[in-house]
């Protein structure tokens, strides 16, 4: 698909419109829902947003509880990140639901995973939107699917750890992953592989939605495997370790790993669609937009901003 | 200093200690490791703590603060106290596992994922460390 830039042109429909909000912000461009085997990803680069009045407008979208959370973050940079994170979630969901981003209500599942709390009469509860957010200090992303749980994670490619990769891997990763990382003698390469593996594992845990203790990193392995179909590209697959408790860990998940914005590794994990037999091995389809909500949207799939590593069609 | 470990007393300590926000959100930066709070008291091996503070020794707290400041590369003037929340200090999931590992090495303890997930503040970490150190002795 060609890269293009869209500016908000269509009016928002439905929902409760705050007059003040409507007057001060241009509308969000509505987006068609992802198809069943598709994930959408919207991301924002905080450093590109320096307009204080724009940030103030985002603040107005948040619930009072969210505002409190933003202001409790330590320092301006963290506050900005927290603000943009909430603004990104609300505006992204609003694109699909055609509602005022301010009106969306959230709850947490009993395991702590954020979910949309549908109100009576909401247009968006059938089919149900699923979302997941991740951010590094320099990029915030929100993944969207329809019906199936999704987990995403982004990490800076150059992220350096305080501890050595091998000690982190030994403490947290599965034995075969430790072996895999150990096969890289070049420390730079090993560091990059660690980050890639980390994002994949983190995305899986977040997709499961039970928190870190519900899916300890040591209890599962993610590795590339050749697909059953006659494709050359391998896809990441999750394997549950033999001696782990399989109660919460399931393996019917699909992964995509890619470079995002040249600066990050990003992983998307969504539940595999087993309702259509024979299509289990179709890779995940992904569409990516870069956004400054209410200012600029840019479809970046197929550009250098999204560089496939594995798992994507 | 008394400490209570084990599950002999069914104390809803974790739920009581923390104020409940009206709209509960998991941490803003979606840390999968530390949950903001669970809506039910944790079961299993998570240590129980008294409501009345049997606070960790000051030197334990200071050591935890030091490890946290180093991991998060906080500016020199940044105040880190027992009440500081990891999420508010900007710890993401990778920071968190590094901090836990750093604490394990510094105090020669082993922290399971269930206990780690209960830690929201620096004080929580110090309290857990003290309990694990005492259990070892």
Short mmCIF file of C-alpha atoms in Angstrom, two decimals:
data_model
loop_
_atom_site.label_atom_id
_atom_site.label_comp_id
_atom_site.label_asym_id
_atom_site.label_seq_id
_atom_site.Cartn_x
_atom_site.Cartn_y
_atom_site.Cartn_z
CA UNK A 1 0.00 0.00 0.00
CA UNK A 2 1.18 3.49 -0.70
CA UNK A 3 2.21 5.77 2.06
CA UNK A 4 -0.15 8.67 2.43
CA UNK A 5 -0.93 11.33 4.97
CA UNK A 6 -4.45 11.96 6.06
CA UNK A 7 -5.74 14.85 8.07
CA UNK A 8 -8.96 14.61 9.99
CA UNK A 9 -11.72 15.47 7.58
CA UNK A 10 -14.81 13.61 8.66
CA UNK A 11 -17.01 14.55 11.57
CA UNK A 12 -17.23 12.30 14.61
CA UNK A 13 -20.50 10.46 14.90
CA UNK A 14 -22.45 9.31 17.88
CA UNK A 15 -21.36 9.27 21.49
CA UNK A 16 -21.54 12.06 23.94
CA UNK A 17 -19.93 15.14 22.51
CA UNK A 18 -18.35 17.61 24.84
CA UNK A 19 -18.94 20.98 23.29
CA UNK A 20 -15.69 22.35 24.59
CA UNK A 21 -13.74 19.41 23.24
CA UNK A 22 -15.42 19.48 19.86
CA UNK A 23 -14.72 23.15 19.50
CA UNK A 24 -11.04 22.89 20.34
CA UNK A 25 -9.95 19.77 18.46
CA UNK A 26 -10.35 18.69 14.85
CA UNK A 27 -12.09 15.34 14.41
CA UNK A 28 -10.24 12.04 14.36
CA UNK A 29 -10.24 10.22 11.08
CA UNK A 30 -12.42 7.15 11.50
CA UNK A 31 -10.83 3.84 10.66
CA UNK A 32 -12.37 0.59 9.43
CA UNK A 33 -12.09 -2.26 11.91
CA UNK A 34 -9.30 -4.79 11.54
CA UNK A 35 -10.40 -7.98 9.87
CA UNK A 36 -10.44 -11.18 11.86
CA UNK A 37 -6.81 -12.14 11.29
CA UNK A 38 -5.41 -8.67 11.34
CA UNK A 39 -3.82 -6.42 13.92
CA UNK A 40 -3.58 -2.65 13.69
CA UNK A 41 -0.84 -0.71 15.37
CA UNK A 42 -0.78 3.02 16.01
CA UNK A 43 2.30 4.67 17.41
CA UNK A 44 3.46 8.09 18.52
CA UNK A 45 6.98 9.44 18.96
CA UNK A 46 6.93 11.72 22.02
CA UNK A 47 9.94 13.77 20.95
CA UNK A 48 8.04 14.96 17.88
CA UNK A 49 5.37 16.49 20.07
CA UNK A 50 6.60 19.71 21.59
CA UNK A 51 3.46 21.82 21.42
CA UNK A 52 2.39 22.48 24.99
CA UNK A 53 -1.11 23.51 23.95
CA UNK A 54 -1.52 20.22 22.08
CA UNK A 55 -0.47 18.33 25.20
CA UNK A 56 -2.97 20.34 27.22
CA UNK A 57 -5.71 19.27 24.82
CA UNK A 58 -4.73 15.64 25.25
CA UNK A 59 -4.95 16.12 28.99
CA UNK A 60 -8.59 17.11 28.56
CA UNK A 61 -9.35 13.71 27.04
CA UNK A 62 -8.32 11.84 30.16
CA UNK A 63 -10.45 10.80 33.10
CA UNK A 64 -9.64 12.53 36.38
CA UNK A 65 -8.10 9.33 37.66
CA UNK A 66 -5.83 9.11 34.61
CA UNK A 67 -4.86 12.75 35.02
CA UNK A 68 -3.91 12.07 38.60
CA UNK A 69 -1.80 9.13 37.52
CA UNK A 70 -0.06 11.22 34.87
CA UNK A 71 0.77 13.96 37.35
CA UNK A 72 2.08 11.47 39.88
CA UNK A 73 4.81 10.37 37.46
CA UNK A 74 8.26 11.53 38.44
CA UNK A 75 9.31 14.42 36.24
CA UNK A 76 8.13 16.09 33.07
CA UNK A 77 9.42 13.50 30.63
CA UNK A 78 7.64 10.62 32.38
CA UNK A 79 4.49 12.71 32.75
CA UNK A 80 4.49 13.45 29.03
CA UNK A 81 4.96 9.75 28.25
CA UNK A 82 2.10 8.76 30.52
CA UNK A 83 -0.15 11.46 29.06
CA UNK A 84 0.58 10.44 25.49
CA UNK A 85 0.03 6.81 26.36
CA UNK A 86 -3.49 7.46 27.60
CA UNK A 87 -4.23 9.91 24.80
CA UNK A 88 -3.05 7.35 22.25
CA UNK A 89 -5.28 4.60 23.66
CA UNK A 90 -8.34 6.83 23.80
CA UNK A 91 -7.91 8.40 20.38
CA UNK A 92 -7.06 5.10 18.72
CA UNK A 93 -10.13 3.36 20.12
CA UNK A 94 -12.25 6.37 19.22
CA UNK A 95 -11.26 5.99 15.57
CA UNK A 96 -12.81 2.54 15.45
CA UNK A 97 -15.79 3.22 17.69
CA UNK A 98 -16.73 6.64 16.32
CA UNK A 99 -17.14 8.03 19.80
CA UNK A 100 -15.69 10.91 21.74
CA UNK A 101 -12.32 9.69 23.04
CA UNK A 102 -13.10 11.28 26.36
CA UNK A 103 -16.17 9.11 26.84
CA UNK A 104 -14.48 5.72 26.75
CA UNK A 105 -14.41 3.94 30.09
CA UNK A 106 -11.85 1.41 31.17
CA UNK A 107 -11.59 -1.31 33.73
CA UNK A 108 -9.02 -3.90 34.61
CA UNK A 109 -9.61 -7.62 34.33
CA UNK A 110 -9.23 -9.54 37.54
CA UNK A 111 -5.63 -10.13 36.57
CA UNK A 112 -4.90 -6.49 36.01
CA UNK A 113 -5.12 -6.27 32.21
CA UNK A 114 -6.74 -3.03 31.02
CA UNK A 115 -9.99 -3.51 29.08
CA UNK A 116 -12.71 -1.35 27.65
CA UNK A 117 -15.79 -1.10 29.81
CA UNK A 118 -18.62 -1.04 27.32
CA UNK A 119 -21.56 1.16 28.11
CA UNK A 120 -25.10 0.30 27.18
CA UNK A 121 -25.74 1.32 23.62
CA UNK A 122 -22.09 1.54 22.62
CA UNK A 123 -21.62 0.90 18.94
CA UNK A 124 -18.45 -0.98 19.47
CA UNK A 125 -19.22 -3.93 21.65
CA UNK A 126 -20.03 -6.27 18.75
CA UNK A 127 -17.51 -7.35 17.56
CA UNK A 128 -15.45 -6.46 20.59
CA UNK A 129 -12.31 -4.41 20.24
CA UNK A 130 -9.22 -5.62 22.02
CA UNK A 131 -6.22 -3.44 22.65
CA UNK A 132 -2.83 -3.41 24.28
CA UNK A 133 -0.33 -0.62 24.86
CA UNK A 134 3.41 -0.57 25.20
CA UNK A 135 5.96 2.13 25.45
CA UNK A 136 9.64 2.81 25.67
CA UNK A 137 10.96 6.22 26.59
CA UNK A 138 10.93 7.24 22.93
CA UNK A 139 7.93 5.50 21.37
CA UNK A 140 4.42 4.60 22.44
CA UNK A 141 2.34 2.03 20.57
CA UNK A 142 -1.21 0.77 20.77
CA UNK A 143 -2.27 -2.49 19.11
CA UNK A 144 -5.86 -3.22 18.13
CA UNK A 145 -7.65 -6.41 17.16
CA UNK A 146 -11.24 -7.52 16.88
CA UNK A 147 -12.38 -10.32 19.18
CA UNK A 148 -9.01 -11.93 19.86
CA UNK A 149 -6.70 -10.98 22.71
CA UNK A 150 -3.60 -9.05 21.71
CA UNK A 151 -0.33 -8.28 23.45
CA UNK A 152 2.36 -5.95 22.15
CA UNK A 153 5.77 -4.85 23.29
CA UNK A 154 8.23 -2.28 21.99
CA UNK A 155 11.82 -1.83 23.10
CA UNK A 156 14.61 0.39 21.89
CA UNK A 157 16.99 -1.60 19.71
CA UNK A 158 19.95 -0.01 21.45
CA UNK A 159 18.62 -0.67 24.93
CA UNK A 160 21.48 -1.52 27.20
CA UNK A 161 20.96 -3.57 30.30
CA UNK A 162 22.75 -2.97 33.60
CA UNK A 163 23.26 -6.70 34.05
CA UNK A 164 24.88 -8.94 31.48
CA UNK A 165 22.65 -10.56 28.88
CA UNK A 166 23.77 -14.01 29.94
CA UNK A 167 22.94 -13.45 33.61
CA UNK A 168 19.53 -12.04 32.73
CA UNK A 169 18.84 -14.93 30.38
CA UNK A 170 19.96 -17.53 32.92
CA UNK A 171 17.74 -15.99 35.58
CA UNK A 172 14.61 -15.44 33.47
CA UNK A 173 14.65 -17.28 30.16
CA UNK A 174 14.13 -20.96 29.36
CA UNK A 175 17.14 -23.25 28.94
CA UNK A 176 16.83 -23.46 25.16
CA UNK A 177 16.62 -19.68 24.92
CA UNK A 178 19.73 -19.36 27.06
CA UNK A 179 21.46 -21.75 24.68
CA UNK A 180 20.20 -19.80 21.67
CA UNK A 181 21.52 -16.50 23.03
CA UNK A 182 24.79 -18.13 24.03
CA UNK A 183 25.35 -19.11 20.40
CA UNK A 184 26.02 -15.44 19.57
CA UNK A 185 29.64 -14.70 20.30
CA UNK A 186 29.34 -11.07 19.23
CA UNK A 187 28.01 -9.17 22.25
CA UNK A 188 26.22 -6.61 20.12
CA UNK A 189 24.38 -9.31 18.20
CA UNK A 190 23.58 -11.13 21.43
CA UNK A 191 22.17 -7.95 22.95
CA UNK A 192 19.92 -7.43 19.91
CA UNK A 193 18.69 -11.02 19.98
CA UNK A 194 17.97 -10.67 23.68
CA UNK A 195 15.84 -7.58 23.05
CA UNK A 196 13.97 -9.30 20.21
CA UNK A 197 13.29 -12.33 22.34
CA UNK A 198 12.28 -10.12 25.23
CA UNK A 199 9.68 -8.29 23.16
CA UNK A 200 8.24 -11.57 21.90
CA UNK A 201 7.99 -13.05 25.38
CA UNK A 202 6.59 -9.85 26.82
CA UNK A 203 3.98 -9.61 24.06
CA UNK A 204 2.90 -13.18 24.79
CA UNK A 205 2.55 -12.57 28.53
CA UNK A 206 0.57 -9.41 27.88
CA UNK A 207 -1.66 -11.20 25.39
CA UNK A 208 -2.40 -13.87 27.98
CA UNK A 209 -3.26 -11.05 30.36
CA UNK A 210 -2.33 -12.76 33.59
CA UNK A 211 0.69 -10.74 34.51
CA UNK A 212 4.25 -11.87 34.81
CA UNK A 213 3.55 -14.44 37.51
CA UNK A 214 0.77 -16.00 35.42
CA UNK A 215 3.25 -16.79 32.70
CA UNK A 216 6.79 -16.84 34.09
CA UNK A 217 9.30 -16.30 31.35
CA UNK A 218 11.12 -19.49 32.26
CA UNK A 219 8.07 -21.63 31.62
CA UNK A 220 7.90 -21.09 27.89
CA UNK A 221 10.23 -20.87 24.93
CA UNK A 222 9.77 -18.82 21.80
CA UNK A 223 11.69 -19.87 18.76
CA UNK A 224 11.51 -19.58 15.01
CA UNK A 225 10.08 -22.52 13.18
CA UNK A 226 9.49 -23.29 9.58
CA UNK A 227 5.82 -23.22 8.76
CA UNK A 228 3.95 -26.24 7.49
CA UNK A 229 3.03 -24.40 4.32
CA UNK A 230 5.74 -24.23 1.69
CA UNK A 231 7.03 -20.88 2.82
CA UNK A 232 10.65 -20.00 3.26
CA UNK A 233 10.11 -17.62 6.11
CA UNK A 234 10.02 -19.02 9.63
CA UNK A 235 7.54 -17.81 12.20
CA UNK A 236 7.98 -17.49 15.93
CA UNK A 237 6.17 -20.17 17.87
CA UNK A 238 5.71 -20.56 21.58
CA UNK A 239 6.43 -23.86 23.30
CA UNK A 240 5.47 -24.57 26.86
CA UNK A 241 8.31 -26.06 28.88
CA UNK A 242 7.73 -29.64 29.97
CA UNK A 243 8.08 -29.08 33.71
CA UNK A 244 5.94 -25.98 33.94
CA UNK A 245 2.35 -25.72 35.09
CA UNK A 246 0.33 -25.70 31.86
CA UNK A 247 -2.83 -24.38 33.45
CA UNK A 248 -2.53 -20.85 32.15
CA UNK A 249 -0.04 -21.27 29.38
CA UNK A 250 -1.47 -21.98 25.96
CA UNK A 251 0.31 -22.20 22.66
CA UNK A 252 -2.33 -21.19 20.10
CA UNK A 253 -0.76 -17.81 19.53
CA UNK A 254 0.70 -16.03 16.53
CA UNK A 255 3.59 -13.65 16.62
CA UNK A 256 5.03 -10.94 14.47
CA UNK A 257 8.40 -9.32 15.06
CA UNK A 258 9.51 -6.21 13.20
CA UNK A 259 11.62 -3.11 13.41
CA UNK A 260 9.59 0.00 14.04
CA UNK A 261 10.59 3.56 13.19
CA UNK A 262 14.20 2.35 12.70
CA UNK A 263 14.73 2.63 16.42
CA UNK A 264 12.70 -0.14 18.01
CA UNK A 265 11.96 -3.81 17.95
CA UNK A 266 8.27 -4.49 18.20
CA UNK A 267 6.40 -7.71 18.80
CA UNK A 268 2.72 -8.39 18.35
CA UNK A 269 1.06 -11.52 19.72
CA UNK A 270 -2.51 -12.49 18.97
CA UNK A 271 -4.58 -15.59 19.46
CA UNK A 272 -4.51 -17.93 16.53
CA UNK A 273 -7.69 -18.29 14.57
CA UNK A 274 -8.45 -21.99 14.58
CA UNK A 275 -12.00 -21.59 13.34
CA UNK A 276 -10.85 -21.68 9.74
CA UNK A 277 -8.98 -24.94 9.35
CA UNK A 278 -6.15 -24.99 6.89
CA UNK A 279 -5.43 -21.34 7.54
CA UNK A 280 -3.66 -21.83 10.86
CA UNK A 281 -0.32 -21.20 9.28
CA UNK A 282 -1.23 -18.00 7.55
CA UNK A 283 0.99 -15.36 9.05
CA UNK A 284 -0.41 -12.47 10.97
CA UNK A 285 -1.43 -9.43 8.91
CA UNK A 286 -0.44 -6.08 10.31
CA UNK A 287 -1.21 -2.48 9.44
CA UNK A 288 0.76 0.29 11.07
CA UNK A 289 0.11 4.00 11.39
CA UNK A 290 2.27 6.70 12.84
CA UNK A 291 0.19 9.38 14.47
CA UNK A 292 0.08 12.69 16.23
CA UNK A 293 -3.57 12.49 17.29
CA UNK A 294 -5.72 15.25 15.82
CA UNK A 295 -2.74 16.57 13.89
CA UNK A 296 -1.42 14.00 11.49
CA UNK A 297 -1.83 10.31 10.62
CA UNK A 298 0.54 8.45 8.38
CA UNK A 299 0.06 4.92 7.11
CA UNK A 300 3.56 3.45 7.27
CA UNK A 301 3.18 -0.25 6.43
CA UNK A 302 5.38 -1.06 3.48
CA UNK A 303 7.75 1.81 4.23
CA UNK A 304 11.08 1.81 6.03
CA UNK A 305 9.25 2.57 9.25
CA UNK A 306 8.11 -1.04 9.43
CA UNK A 307 10.79 -3.61 8.64
CA UNK A 308 9.68 -7.18 8.79
CA UNK A 309 11.80 -9.63 10.76
CA UNK A 310 9.52 -12.63 11.01
CA UNK A 311 5.96 -13.75 11.34
CA UNK A 312 4.24 -11.18 9.14
CA UNK A 313 2.61 -11.88 5.84
CA UNK B 1 11.20 -7.08 65.11
CA UNK B 2 8.31 -9.45 64.56
CA UNK B 3 7.44 -10.59 61.14
CA UNK B 4 4.72 -12.95 60.10
CA UNK B 5 5.27 -15.33 57.27
CA UNK B 6 3.24 -18.27 56.15
CA UNK B 7 -0.47 -18.49 55.62
CA UNK B 8 -1.71 -19.29 59.12
CA UNK B 9 -3.58 -16.01 59.36
CA UNK B 10 -5.91 -15.04 56.56
CA UNK B 11 -5.17 -11.37 56.47
CA UNK B 12 -6.38 -9.32 53.57
CA UNK B 13 -3.26 -7.26 54.02
CA UNK B 14 -2.33 -6.59 50.41
CA UNK B 15 -5.79 -5.26 49.55
CA UNK B 16 -6.06 -3.08 52.64
CA UNK B 17 -2.70 -1.45 52.45
CA UNK B 18 -3.20 0.26 49.14
CA UNK B 19 -5.73 2.88 48.32
CA UNK B 20 -8.10 1.82 45.57
CA UNK B 21 -8.43 4.20 42.68
CA UNK B 22 -11.94 4.54 41.28
CA UNK B 23 -11.00 3.53 37.78
CA UNK B 24 -8.34 0.92 38.27
CA UNK B 25 -5.73 0.94 35.60
CA UNK B 26 -2.85 -1.35 35.20
CA UNK B 27 0.31 0.70 35.16
CA UNK B 28 0.35 3.33 32.51
CA UNK B 29 3.31 1.89 30.75
CA UNK B 30 1.79 -1.56 30.69
CA UNK B 31 4.34 -3.28 32.85
CA UNK B 32 3.38 -6.89 32.83
CA UNK B 33 5.65 -7.71 35.75
CA UNK B 34 4.36 -5.48 38.50
CA UNK B 35 0.60 -5.26 38.52
CA UNK B 36 -0.84 -2.13 40.07
CA UNK B 37 -2.96 -4.24 42.35
CA UNK B 38 -5.07 -7.35 42.25
CA UNK B 39 -8.76 -7.10 43.00
CA UNK B 40 -8.55 -10.05 45.38
CA UNK B 41 -5.99 -10.95 48.02
CA UNK B 42 -3.25 -13.02 46.55
CA UNK B 43 -3.19 -16.69 47.40
CA UNK B 44 -0.30 -19.06 47.40
CA UNK B 45 3.16 -18.21 48.48
CA UNK B 46 3.00 -14.42 48.63
CA UNK B 47 4.11 -13.35 52.08
CA UNK B 48 1.50 -11.69 54.33
CA UNK B 49 2.29 -8.45 56.01
CA UNK B 50 0.91 -6.76 59.13
CA UNK B 51 -1.15 -3.64 58.65
CA UNK B 52 0.79 -1.98 61.44
CA UNK B 53 4.09 -1.21 59.86
CA UNK B 54 6.95 -3.46 60.88
CA UNK B 55 9.09 -1.46 58.60
CA UNK B 56 12.25 -2.84 57.12
CA UNK B 57 15.54 -1.66 58.58
CA UNK B 58 16.72 1.65 57.28
CA UNK B 59 19.83 0.13 55.78
CA UNK B 60 17.72 -2.31 53.76
CA UNK B 61 15.59 0.54 52.46
CA UNK B 62 18.66 2.61 51.63
CA UNK B 63 20.19 -0.27 49.72
CA UNK B 64 16.99 -0.80 47.74
CA UNK B 65 16.83 2.91 46.91
CA UNK B 66 20.41 2.77 45.73
CA UNK B 67 19.76 -0.19 43.43
CA UNK B 68 16.61 1.40 42.05
CA UNK B 69 18.29 4.76 41.39
CA UNK B 70 21.13 3.05 39.60
CA UNK B 71 18.89 0.85 37.43
CA UNK B 72 16.59 3.68 36.44
CA UNK B 73 19.48 6.12 35.99
CA UNK B 74 17.63 8.70 38.03
CA UNK B 75 18.97 12.22 38.21
CA UNK B 76 20.94 12.97 41.37
CA UNK B 77 18.31 15.16 42.95
CA UNK B 78 15.50 12.62 42.47
CA UNK B 79 13.88 11.72 45.78
CA UNK B 80 13.41 8.00 46.17
CA UNK B 81 11.69 7.00 49.39
CA UNK B 82 9.84 3.99 50.68
CA UNK B 83 6.65 5.39 49.25
CA UNK B 84 8.01 5.77 45.74
CA UNK B 85 6.14 3.60 43.31
CA UNK B 86 8.19 1.79 40.72
CA UNK B 87 5.76 2.69 37.96
CA UNK B 88 5.92 6.37 38.88
CA UNK B 89 9.70 6.26 38.72
CA UNK B 90 9.39 5.05 35.15
CA UNK B 91 10.39 1.42 35.62
CA UNK B 92 9.32 -0.74 32.73
CA UNK B 93 9.24 -4.52 32.79
CA UNK B 94 12.88 -4.96 31.88
CA UNK B 95 13.94 -2.46 34.55
CA UNK B 96 11.83 -4.36 37.01
CA UNK B 97 13.41 -7.74 36.37
CA UNK B 98 16.83 -6.14 36.56
CA UNK B 99 15.96 -4.54 39.87
CA UNK B 100 14.67 -7.83 41.25
CA UNK B 101 17.81 -9.59 40.11
CA UNK B 102 19.94 -6.82 41.64
CA UNK B 103 18.11 -7.21 44.93
CA UNK B 104 18.52 -10.98 44.83
CA UNK B 105 22.25 -10.62 44.36
CA UNK B 106 22.68 -7.88 46.95
CA UNK B 107 20.74 -9.69 49.65
CA UNK B 108 21.41 -13.29 48.60
CA UNK B 109 17.74 -14.16 48.37
CA UNK B 110 15.47 -15.65 45.77
CA UNK B 111 12.29 -13.85 44.78
CA UNK B 112 9.52 -15.81 43.08
CA UNK B 113 7.38 -14.14 40.39
CA UNK B 114 4.27 -14.17 42.55
CA UNK B 115 5.93 -12.20 45.33
CA UNK B 116 7.61 -9.86 42.88
CA UNK B 117 4.31 -9.02 41.27
CA UNK B 118 2.98 -7.79 44.62
CA UNK B 119 5.66 -5.15 44.92
CA UNK B 120 4.39 -1.69 44.07
CA UNK B 121 6.63 0.57 46.15
CA UNK B 122 10.22 0.65 47.29
CA UNK B 123 8.98 -0.08 50.80
CA UNK B 124 7.24 -3.23 49.56
CA UNK B 125 10.52 -4.41 48.11
CA UNK B 126 12.41 -3.70 51.35
CA UNK B 127 9.77 -5.48 53.42
CA UNK B 128 9.85 -8.52 51.17
CA UNK B 129 13.62 -8.63 51.32
CA UNK B 130 13.58 -8.56 55.11
CA UNK B 131 11.10 -11.41 55.24
CA UNK B 132 13.09 -13.52 52.81
CA UNK B 133 16.34 -12.80 54.63
CA UNK B 134 14.77 -13.74 57.95
CA UNK B 135 13.21 -16.88 56.52
CA UNK B 136 16.66 -17.90 55.34
CA UNK B 137 18.26 -17.39 58.77
#
